[in-house]
mmCIF file of C-alpha atoms and ligand atoms in Angstrom:
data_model
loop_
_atom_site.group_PDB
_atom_site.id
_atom_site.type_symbol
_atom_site.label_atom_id
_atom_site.label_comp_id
_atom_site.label_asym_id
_atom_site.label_seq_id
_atom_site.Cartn_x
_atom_site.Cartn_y
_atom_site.Cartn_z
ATOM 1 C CA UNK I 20 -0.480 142.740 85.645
ATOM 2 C CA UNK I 21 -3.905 140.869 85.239
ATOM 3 C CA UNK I 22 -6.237 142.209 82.439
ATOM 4 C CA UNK I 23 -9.695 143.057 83.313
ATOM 5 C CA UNK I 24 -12.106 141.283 80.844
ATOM 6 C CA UNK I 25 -15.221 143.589 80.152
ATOM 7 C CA UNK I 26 -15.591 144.878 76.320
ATOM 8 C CA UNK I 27 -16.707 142.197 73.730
ATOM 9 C CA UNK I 28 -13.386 142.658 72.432
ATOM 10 C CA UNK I 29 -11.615 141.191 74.647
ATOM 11 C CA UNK I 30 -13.756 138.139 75.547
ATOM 12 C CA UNK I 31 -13.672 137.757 72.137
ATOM 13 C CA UNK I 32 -9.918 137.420 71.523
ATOM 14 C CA UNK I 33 -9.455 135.013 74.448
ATOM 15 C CA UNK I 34 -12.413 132.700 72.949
ATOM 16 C CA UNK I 35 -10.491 133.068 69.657
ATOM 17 C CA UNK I 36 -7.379 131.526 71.717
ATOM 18 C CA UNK I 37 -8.503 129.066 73.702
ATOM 19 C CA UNK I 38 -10.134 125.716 72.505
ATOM 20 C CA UNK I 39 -10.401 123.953 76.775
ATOM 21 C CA UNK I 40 -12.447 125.729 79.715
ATOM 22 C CA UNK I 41 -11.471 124.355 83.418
ATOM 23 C CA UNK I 42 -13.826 125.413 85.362
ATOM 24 C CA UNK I 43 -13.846 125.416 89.364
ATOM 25 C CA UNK I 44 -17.161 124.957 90.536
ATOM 26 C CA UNK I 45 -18.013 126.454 93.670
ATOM 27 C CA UNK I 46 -17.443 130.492 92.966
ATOM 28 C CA UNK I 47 -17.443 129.852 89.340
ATOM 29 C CA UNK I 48 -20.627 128.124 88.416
ATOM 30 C CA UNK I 49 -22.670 127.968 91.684
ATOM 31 C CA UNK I 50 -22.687 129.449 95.136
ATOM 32 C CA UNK I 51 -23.301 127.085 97.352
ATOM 33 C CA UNK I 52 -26.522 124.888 96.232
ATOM 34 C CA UNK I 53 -27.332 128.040 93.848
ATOM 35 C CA UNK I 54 -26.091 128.645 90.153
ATOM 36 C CA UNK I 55 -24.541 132.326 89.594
ATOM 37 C CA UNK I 56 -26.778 133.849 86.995
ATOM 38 C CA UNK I 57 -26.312 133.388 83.835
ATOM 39 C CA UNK I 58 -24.135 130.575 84.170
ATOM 40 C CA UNK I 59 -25.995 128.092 82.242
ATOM 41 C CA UNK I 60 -26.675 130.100 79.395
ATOM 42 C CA UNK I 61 -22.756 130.843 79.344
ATOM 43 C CA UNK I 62 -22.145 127.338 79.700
ATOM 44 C CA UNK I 63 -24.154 126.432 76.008
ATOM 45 C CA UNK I 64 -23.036 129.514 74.858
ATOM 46 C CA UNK I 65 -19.278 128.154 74.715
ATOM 47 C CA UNK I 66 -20.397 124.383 74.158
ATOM 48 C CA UNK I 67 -22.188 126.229 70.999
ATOM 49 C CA UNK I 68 -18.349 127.835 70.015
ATOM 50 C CA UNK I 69 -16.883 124.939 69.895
ATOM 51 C CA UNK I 70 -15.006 124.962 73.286
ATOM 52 C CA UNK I 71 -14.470 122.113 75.395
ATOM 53 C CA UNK I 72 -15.541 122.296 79.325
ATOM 54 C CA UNK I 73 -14.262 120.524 82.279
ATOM 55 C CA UNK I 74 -15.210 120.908 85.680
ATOM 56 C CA UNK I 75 -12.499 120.740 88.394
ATOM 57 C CA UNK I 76 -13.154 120.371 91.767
ATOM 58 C CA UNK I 77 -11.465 119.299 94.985
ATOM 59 C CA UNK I 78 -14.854 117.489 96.246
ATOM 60 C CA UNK I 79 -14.581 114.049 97.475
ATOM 61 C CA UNK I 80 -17.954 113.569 99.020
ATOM 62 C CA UNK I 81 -19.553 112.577 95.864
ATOM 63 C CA UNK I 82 -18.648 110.644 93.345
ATOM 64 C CA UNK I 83 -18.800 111.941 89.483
ATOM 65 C CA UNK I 84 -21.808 110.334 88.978
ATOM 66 C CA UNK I 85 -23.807 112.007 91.819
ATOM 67 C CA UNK I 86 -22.057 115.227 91.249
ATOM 68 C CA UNK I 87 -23.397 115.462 87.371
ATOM 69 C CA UNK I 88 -27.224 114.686 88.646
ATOM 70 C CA UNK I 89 -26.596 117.303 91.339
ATOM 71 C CA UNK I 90 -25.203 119.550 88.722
ATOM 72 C CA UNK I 91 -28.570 118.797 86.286
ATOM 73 C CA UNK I 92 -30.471 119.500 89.583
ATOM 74 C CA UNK I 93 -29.260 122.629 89.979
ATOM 75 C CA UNK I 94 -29.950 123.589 86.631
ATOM 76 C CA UNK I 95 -27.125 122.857 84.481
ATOM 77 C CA UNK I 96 -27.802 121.042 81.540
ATOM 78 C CA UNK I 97 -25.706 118.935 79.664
ATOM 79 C CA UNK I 98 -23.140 118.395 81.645
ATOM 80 C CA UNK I 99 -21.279 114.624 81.303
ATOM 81 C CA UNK I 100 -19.321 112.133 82.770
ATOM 82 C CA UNK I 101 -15.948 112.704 81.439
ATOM 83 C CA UNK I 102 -16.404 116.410 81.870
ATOM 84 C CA UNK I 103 -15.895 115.895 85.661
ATOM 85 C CA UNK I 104 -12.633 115.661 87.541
ATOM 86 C CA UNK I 105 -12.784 115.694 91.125
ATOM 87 C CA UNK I 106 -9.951 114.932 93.758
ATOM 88 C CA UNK I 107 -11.648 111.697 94.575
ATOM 89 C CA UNK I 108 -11.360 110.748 90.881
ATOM 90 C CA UNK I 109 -7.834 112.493 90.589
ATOM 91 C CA UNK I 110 -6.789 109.747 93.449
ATOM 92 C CA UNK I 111 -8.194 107.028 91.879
ATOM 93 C CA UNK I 112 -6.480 107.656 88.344
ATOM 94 C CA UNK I 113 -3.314 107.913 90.363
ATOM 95 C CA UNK I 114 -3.960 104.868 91.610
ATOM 96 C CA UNK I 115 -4.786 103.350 88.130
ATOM 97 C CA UNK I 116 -1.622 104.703 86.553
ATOM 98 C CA UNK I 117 0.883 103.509 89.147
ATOM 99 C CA UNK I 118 -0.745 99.969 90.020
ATOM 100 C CA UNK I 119 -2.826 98.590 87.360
ATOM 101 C CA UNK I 120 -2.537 95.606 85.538
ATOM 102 C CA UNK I 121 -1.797 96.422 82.019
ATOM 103 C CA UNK I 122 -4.180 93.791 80.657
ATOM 104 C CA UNK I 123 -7.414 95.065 82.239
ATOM 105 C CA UNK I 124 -6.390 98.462 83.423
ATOM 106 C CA UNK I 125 -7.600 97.578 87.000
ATOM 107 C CA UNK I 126 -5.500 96.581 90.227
ATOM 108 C CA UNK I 127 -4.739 93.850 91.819
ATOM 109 C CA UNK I 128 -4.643 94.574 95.257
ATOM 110 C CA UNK I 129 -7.207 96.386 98.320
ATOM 111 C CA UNK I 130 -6.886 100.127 99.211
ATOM 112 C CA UNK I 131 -7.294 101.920 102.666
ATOM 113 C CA UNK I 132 -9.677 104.973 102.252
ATOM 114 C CA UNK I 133 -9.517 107.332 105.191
ATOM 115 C CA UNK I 134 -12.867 109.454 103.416
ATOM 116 C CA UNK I 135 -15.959 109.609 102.254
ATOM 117 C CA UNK I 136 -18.285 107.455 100.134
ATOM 118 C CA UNK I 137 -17.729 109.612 96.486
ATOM 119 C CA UNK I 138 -13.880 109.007 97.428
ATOM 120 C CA UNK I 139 -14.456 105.398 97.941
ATOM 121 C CA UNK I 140 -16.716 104.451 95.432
ATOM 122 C CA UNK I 141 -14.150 106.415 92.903
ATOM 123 C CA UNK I 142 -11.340 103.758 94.222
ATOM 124 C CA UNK I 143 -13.625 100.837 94.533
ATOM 125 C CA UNK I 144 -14.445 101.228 90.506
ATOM 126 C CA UNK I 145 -10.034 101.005 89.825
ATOM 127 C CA UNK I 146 -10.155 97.713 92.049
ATOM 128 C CA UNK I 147 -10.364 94.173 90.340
ATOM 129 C CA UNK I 148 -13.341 91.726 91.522
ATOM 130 C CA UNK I 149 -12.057 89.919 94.511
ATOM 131 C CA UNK I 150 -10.023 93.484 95.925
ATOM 132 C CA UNK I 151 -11.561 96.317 98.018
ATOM 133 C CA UNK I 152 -11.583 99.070 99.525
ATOM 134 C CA UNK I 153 -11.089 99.392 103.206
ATOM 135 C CA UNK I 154 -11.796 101.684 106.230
ATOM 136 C CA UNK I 155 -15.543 103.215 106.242
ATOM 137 C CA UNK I 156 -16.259 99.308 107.729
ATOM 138 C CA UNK I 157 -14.001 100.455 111.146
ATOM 139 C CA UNK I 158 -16.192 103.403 111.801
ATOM 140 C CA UNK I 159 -18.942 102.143 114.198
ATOM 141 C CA UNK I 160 -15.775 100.330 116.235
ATOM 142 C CA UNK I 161 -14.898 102.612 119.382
ATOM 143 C CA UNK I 162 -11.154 103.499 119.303
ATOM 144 C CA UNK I 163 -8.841 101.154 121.247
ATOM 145 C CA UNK I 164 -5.175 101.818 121.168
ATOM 146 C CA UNK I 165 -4.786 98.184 122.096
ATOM 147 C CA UNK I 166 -7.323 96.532 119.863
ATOM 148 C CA UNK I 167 -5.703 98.292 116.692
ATOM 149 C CA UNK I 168 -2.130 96.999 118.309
ATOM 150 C CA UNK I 169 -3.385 93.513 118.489
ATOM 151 C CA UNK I 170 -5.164 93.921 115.141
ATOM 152 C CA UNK I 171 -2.010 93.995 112.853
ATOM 153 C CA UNK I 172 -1.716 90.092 113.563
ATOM 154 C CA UNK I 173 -4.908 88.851 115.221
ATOM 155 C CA UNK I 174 -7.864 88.548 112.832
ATOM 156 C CA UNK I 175 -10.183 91.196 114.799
ATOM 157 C CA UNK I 176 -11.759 93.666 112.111
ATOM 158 C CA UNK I 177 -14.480 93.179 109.910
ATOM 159 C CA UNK I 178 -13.951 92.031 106.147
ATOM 160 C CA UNK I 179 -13.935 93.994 103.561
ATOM 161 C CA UNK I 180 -17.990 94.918 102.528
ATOM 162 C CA UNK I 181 -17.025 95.000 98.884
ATOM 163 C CA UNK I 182 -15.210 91.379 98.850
ATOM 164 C CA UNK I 183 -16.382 89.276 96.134
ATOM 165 C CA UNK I 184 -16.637 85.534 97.334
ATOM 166 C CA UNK I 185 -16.653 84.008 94.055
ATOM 167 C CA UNK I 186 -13.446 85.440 92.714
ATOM 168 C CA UNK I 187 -11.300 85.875 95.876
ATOM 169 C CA UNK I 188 -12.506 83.487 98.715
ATOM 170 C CA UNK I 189 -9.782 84.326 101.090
ATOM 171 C CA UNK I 190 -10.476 85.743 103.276
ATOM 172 C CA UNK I 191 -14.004 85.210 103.760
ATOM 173 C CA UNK I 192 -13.352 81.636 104.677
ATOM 174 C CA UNK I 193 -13.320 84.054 107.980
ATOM 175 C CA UNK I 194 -15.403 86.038 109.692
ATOM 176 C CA UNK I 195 -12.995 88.680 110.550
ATOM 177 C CA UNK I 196 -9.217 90.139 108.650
ATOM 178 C CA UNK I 197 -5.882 91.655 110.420
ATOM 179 C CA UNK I 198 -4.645 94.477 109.102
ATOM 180 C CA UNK I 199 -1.574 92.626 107.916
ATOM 181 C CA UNK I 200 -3.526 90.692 105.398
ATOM 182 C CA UNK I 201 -5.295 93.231 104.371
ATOM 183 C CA UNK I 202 -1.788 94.165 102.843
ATOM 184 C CA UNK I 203 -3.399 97.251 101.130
ATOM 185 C CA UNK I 204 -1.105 98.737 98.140
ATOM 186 C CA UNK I 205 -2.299 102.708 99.344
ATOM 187 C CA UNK I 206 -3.467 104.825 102.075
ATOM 188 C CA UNK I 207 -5.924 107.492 100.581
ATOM 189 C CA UNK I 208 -6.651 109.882 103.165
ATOM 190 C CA UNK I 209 -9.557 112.528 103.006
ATOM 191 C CA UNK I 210 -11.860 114.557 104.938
ATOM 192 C CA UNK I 211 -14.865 111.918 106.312
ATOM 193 C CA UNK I 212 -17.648 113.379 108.122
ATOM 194 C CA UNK I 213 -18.007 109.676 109.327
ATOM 195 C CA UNK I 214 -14.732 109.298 111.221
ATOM 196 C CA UNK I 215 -13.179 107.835 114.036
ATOM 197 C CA UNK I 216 -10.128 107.100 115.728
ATOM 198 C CA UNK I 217 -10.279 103.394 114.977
ATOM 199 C CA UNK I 218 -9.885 104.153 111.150
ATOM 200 C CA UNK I 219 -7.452 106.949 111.843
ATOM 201 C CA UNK I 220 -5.237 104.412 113.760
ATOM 202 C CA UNK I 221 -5.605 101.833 111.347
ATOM 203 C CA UNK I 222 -4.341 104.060 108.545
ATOM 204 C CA UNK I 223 -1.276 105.437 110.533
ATOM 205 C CA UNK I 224 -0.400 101.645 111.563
ATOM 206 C CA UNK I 225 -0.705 100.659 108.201
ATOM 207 C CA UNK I 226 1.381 103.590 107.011
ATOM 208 C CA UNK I 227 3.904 102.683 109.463
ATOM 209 C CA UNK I 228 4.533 99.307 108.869
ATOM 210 C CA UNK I 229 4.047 98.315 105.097
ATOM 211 C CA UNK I 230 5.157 99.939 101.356
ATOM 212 C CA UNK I 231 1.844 101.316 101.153
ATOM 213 C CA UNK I 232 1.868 104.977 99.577
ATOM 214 C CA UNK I 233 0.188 107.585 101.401
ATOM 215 C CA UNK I 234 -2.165 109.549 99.112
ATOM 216 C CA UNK I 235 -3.668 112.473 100.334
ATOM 217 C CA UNK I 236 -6.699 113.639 98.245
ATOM 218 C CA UNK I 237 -6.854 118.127 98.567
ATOM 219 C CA UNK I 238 -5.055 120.085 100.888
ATOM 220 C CA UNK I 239 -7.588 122.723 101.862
ATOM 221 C CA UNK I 240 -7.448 122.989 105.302
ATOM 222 C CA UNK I 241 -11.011 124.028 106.261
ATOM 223 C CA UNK I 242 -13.965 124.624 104.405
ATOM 224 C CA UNK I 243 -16.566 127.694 105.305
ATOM 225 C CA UNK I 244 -20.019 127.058 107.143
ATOM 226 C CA UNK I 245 -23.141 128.490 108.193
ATOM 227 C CA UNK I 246 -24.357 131.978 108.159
ATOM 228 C CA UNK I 247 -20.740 132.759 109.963
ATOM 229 C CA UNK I 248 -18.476 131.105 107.777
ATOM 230 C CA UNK I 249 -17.261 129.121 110.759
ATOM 231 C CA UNK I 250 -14.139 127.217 109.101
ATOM 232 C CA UNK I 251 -14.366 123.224 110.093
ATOM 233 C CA UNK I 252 -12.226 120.743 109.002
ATOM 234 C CA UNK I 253 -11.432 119.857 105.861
ATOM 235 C CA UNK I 254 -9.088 117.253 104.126
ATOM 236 C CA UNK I 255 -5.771 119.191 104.730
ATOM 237 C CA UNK I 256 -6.171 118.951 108.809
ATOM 238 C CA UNK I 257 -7.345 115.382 108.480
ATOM 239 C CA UNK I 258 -4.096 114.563 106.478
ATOM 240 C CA UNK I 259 -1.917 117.311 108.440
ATOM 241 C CA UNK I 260 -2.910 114.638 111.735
ATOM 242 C CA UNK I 261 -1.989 111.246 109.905
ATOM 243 C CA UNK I 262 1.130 113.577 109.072
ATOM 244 C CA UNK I 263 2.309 113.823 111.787
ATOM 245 C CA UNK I 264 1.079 110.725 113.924
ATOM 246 C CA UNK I 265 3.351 108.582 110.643
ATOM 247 C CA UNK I 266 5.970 111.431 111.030
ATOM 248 C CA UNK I 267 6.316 111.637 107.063
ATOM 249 C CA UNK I 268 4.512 113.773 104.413
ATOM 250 C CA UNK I 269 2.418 111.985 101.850
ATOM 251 C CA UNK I 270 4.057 110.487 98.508
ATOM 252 C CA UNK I 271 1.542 112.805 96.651
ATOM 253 C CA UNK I 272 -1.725 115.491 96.693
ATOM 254 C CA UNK I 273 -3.843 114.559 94.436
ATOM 255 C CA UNK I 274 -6.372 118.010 93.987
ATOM 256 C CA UNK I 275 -6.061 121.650 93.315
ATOM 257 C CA UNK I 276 -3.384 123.036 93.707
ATOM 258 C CA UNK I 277 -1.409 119.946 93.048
ATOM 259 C CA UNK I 278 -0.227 119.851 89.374
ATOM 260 C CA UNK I 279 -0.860 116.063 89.671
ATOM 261 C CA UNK I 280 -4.430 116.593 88.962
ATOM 262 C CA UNK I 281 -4.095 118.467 85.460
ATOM 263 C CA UNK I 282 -1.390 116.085 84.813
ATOM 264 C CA UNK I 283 -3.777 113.459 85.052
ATOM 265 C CA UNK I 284 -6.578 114.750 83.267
ATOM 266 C CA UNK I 285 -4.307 115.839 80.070
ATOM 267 C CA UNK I 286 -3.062 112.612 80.015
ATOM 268 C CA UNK I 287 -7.106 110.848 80.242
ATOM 269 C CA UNK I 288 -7.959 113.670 77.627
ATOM 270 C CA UNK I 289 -5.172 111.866 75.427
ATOM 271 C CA UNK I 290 -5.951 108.374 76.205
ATOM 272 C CA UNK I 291 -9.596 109.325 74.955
ATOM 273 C CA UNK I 292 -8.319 110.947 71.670
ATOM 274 C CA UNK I 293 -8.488 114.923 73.205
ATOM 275 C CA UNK I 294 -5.078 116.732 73.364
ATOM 276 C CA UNK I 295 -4.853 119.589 75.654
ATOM 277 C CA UNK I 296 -2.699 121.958 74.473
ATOM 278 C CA UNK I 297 -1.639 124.380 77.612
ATOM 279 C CA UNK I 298 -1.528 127.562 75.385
ATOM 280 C CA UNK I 299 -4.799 127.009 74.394
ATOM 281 C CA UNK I 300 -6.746 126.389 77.873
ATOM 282 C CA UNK I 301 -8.255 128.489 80.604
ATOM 283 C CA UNK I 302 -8.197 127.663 84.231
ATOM 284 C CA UNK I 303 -11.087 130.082 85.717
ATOM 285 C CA UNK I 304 -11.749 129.856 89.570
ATOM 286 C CA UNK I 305 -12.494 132.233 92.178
ATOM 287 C CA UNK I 306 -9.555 131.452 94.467
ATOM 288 C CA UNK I 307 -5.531 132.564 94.286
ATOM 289 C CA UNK I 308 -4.097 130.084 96.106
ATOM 290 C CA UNK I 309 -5.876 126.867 94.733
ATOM 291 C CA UNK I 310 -7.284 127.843 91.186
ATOM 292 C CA UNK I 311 -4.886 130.205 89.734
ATOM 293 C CA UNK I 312 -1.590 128.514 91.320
ATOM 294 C CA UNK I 313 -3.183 125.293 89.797
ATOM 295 C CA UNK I 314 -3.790 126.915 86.396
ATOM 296 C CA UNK I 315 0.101 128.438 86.768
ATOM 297 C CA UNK I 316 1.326 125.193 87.191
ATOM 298 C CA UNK I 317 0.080 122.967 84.739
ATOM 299 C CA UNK I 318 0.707 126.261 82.546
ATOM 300 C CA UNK I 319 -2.664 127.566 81.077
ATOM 301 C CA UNK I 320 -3.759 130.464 81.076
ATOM 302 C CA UNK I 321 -5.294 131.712 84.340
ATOM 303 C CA UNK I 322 -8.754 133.985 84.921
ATOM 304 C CA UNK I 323 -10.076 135.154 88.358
ATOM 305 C CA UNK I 324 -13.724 135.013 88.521
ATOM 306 C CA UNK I 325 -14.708 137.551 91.213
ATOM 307 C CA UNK I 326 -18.255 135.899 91.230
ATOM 308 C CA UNK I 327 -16.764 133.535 94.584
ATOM 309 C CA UNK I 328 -14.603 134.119 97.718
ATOM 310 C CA UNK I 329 -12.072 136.804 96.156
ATOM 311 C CA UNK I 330 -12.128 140.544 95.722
ATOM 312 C CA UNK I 331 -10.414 143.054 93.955
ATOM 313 C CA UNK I 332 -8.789 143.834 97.236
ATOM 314 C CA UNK I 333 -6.881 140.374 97.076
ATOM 315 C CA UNK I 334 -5.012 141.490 93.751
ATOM 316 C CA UNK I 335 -4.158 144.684 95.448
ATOM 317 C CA UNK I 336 -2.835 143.098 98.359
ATOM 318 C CA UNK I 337 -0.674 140.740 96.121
ATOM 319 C CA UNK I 338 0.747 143.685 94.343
ATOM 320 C CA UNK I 339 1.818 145.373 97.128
ATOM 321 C CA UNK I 340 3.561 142.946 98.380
ATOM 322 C CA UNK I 341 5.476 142.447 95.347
ATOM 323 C CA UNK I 342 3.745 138.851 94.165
ATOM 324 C CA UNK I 343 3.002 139.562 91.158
ATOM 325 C CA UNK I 344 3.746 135.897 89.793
ATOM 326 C CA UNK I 345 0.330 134.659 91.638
ATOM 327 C CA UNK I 346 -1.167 137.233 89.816
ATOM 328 C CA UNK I 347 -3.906 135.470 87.274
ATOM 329 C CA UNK I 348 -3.646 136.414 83.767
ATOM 330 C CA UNK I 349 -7.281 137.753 83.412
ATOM 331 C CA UNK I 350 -9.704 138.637 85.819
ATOM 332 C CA UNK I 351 -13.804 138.349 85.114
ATOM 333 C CA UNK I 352 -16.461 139.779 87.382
ATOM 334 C CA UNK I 353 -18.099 136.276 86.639
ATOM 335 C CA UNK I 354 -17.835 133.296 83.602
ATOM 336 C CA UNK I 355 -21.018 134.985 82.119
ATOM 337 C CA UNK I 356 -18.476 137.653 81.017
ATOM 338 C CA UNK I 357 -18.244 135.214 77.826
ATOM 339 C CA UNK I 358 -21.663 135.373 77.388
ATOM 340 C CA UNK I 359 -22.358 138.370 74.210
ATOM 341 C CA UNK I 360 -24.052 141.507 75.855
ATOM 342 C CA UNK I 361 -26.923 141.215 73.975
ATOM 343 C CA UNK I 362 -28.139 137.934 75.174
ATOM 344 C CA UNK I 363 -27.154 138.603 78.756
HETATM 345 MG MG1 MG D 425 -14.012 127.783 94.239
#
């Protein structure tokens, strides 16, 4: 059964017991382009205590960078770099860990990015001078079954826009690559509101017919919209279609509720000197099926803020039906529940 949080008490033991804070964003610490009240004040509040925040989102339209200033934008103060783990970044520290040179940490060899511009700039920054990321260069190229056929062999696509020509001349003694020598060592494949079938054909073909590993970033399948909460696609249909087209699942999901991403971020906190110790983190997020399985899987503790999408109701429902092992371990009306009353 999940323990409501509400008397100073009780915020107080968990803060006693818990030296890491994950924090999903959107429900948790804003609402849309607004922060919840009282977040930032709860945010120095536990920076104050001692307690170490991270920020875990399944975002892959920006990059970290671009998600901190939109974060000071908004009103949050303070928040860094290394604070930030995204599914774009998630994909490219899987990428780092499986294919990098140990020398210089960086690989060797290009990467097909079915997504965004955060998700490819993450990538690109993994990548060695002379290697690149691929696909956002295929998007203004109307979709030819027969063109992306011919295209495996037959040097018809543009080159690579982040190709250095000083380190890695080939192949920009030509004007245009094949997707054969492109010869990329992953597929990462995301939601891009920039799509088209040319890059969606390139990445099943390439899928198809080389080692590459298929990498799909999130698996939320829609994300809400307007004043109607009209669900659109998200990353999970885009990689649900290269699914199916390739007729294999991918070899990994990178964010929430993928234990791969805490994996990866306990292992960066170590490489920079933090240890994360399970029993003593947090995982707060406003949704059941992403933040709290996460949380269960990576084993930390779990809290449901109901400041985003779920109610009360949900936990009911989950009881009823008899799953009480999605149940979180706490539940908060909001994170400002570990602000003290009196300066609330
Ligand atoms: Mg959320």
């Amino acid at each position: 059964m999940a323990v409501t949080l509400s008397t100073n008490a009780q915020v107080a033991d968990l803060l006693d017991d818990v030296d890491y804070f994950l924090l999903d964003l959107d429900g948790v610490v804003l609402l849309g382009d607004s922060v919840i009240p009282h977040i930032p004040e709860t945010l120095r509040h536990l920076r104050e205590s001692g307690k170490q925040i991270r920020f875990i989102s399944n975002t892959i339209l920006l990059e970290r960078e671009g998600l901190m200033r939109h974060l000071h934008a908004a009103g949050i103060a303070g928040v860094a770099m290394h604070e930030i783990y995204t599914a774009a970044y998630t994909c490219a520290l899987y990428l780092q860990e499986n294919f990098a040179q140990r020398e210089d940490h960086l690989i060797h060899r290009n990467v097909f990015v079915l997504g965004p511009s955060g998700l490819n700039n993450e990538v690109q920054s993994m990548l060695a001078a002379g290697y690149s990321t691929y696909g956002p260069e295929l998007t203004s190229i109307p979709y030819s079954p027969d063109l992306v056929a011919r295209a495996w062999t037959e040097p018809l696509l543009p080159l690579p826009s982040h190709t250095d020509e000083n380190n890695h001349p080939h192949p920009l003694k030509k004007t245009k690559i094949s997707l054969k020598e492109l010869d990329p060592v992953a597929v990462v494949v995301g939601v891009d509101y920039n799509m088209n079938m040319t890059e969606m054909a390139c990445a099943v073909a390439l899928l198809q017919c080389t080692t590459a590993r298929f990498v799909a970033t999130n698996p939320d399948p829609a994300d809400p919209a307007g004043a109607r909460l009209l669900l659109l696609p998200s990353s999970g249909a885009i990689v649900a279609a290269v699914q199916t087209a390739v007729g294999r699942a991918p070899d990994v999901l990178c964010g929430k509720p993928s234990p791969t991403m805490g994996l990866l971020l306990m292992e960066k906190e170590a490489q920079e000197g933090r240890r994360v110790d399970p029993q003593r983190a947090v995982m707060v997020g406003d949704r059941l099926m992403t933040d709290i399985c996460f949380g269960k899987k990576i084993g930390v503790r779990t809290a449901l803020a109901l400041s985003g999408t779920q109610k009360l109701r949900d936990l009911t429902e989950l009881m009823e039906r008899g799953a009480t092992d999605e149940l979180p371990d706490y539940v908060i009306e909001s994170l400002a529940v570990f602000l003290p009353k009196s300066s609330s």
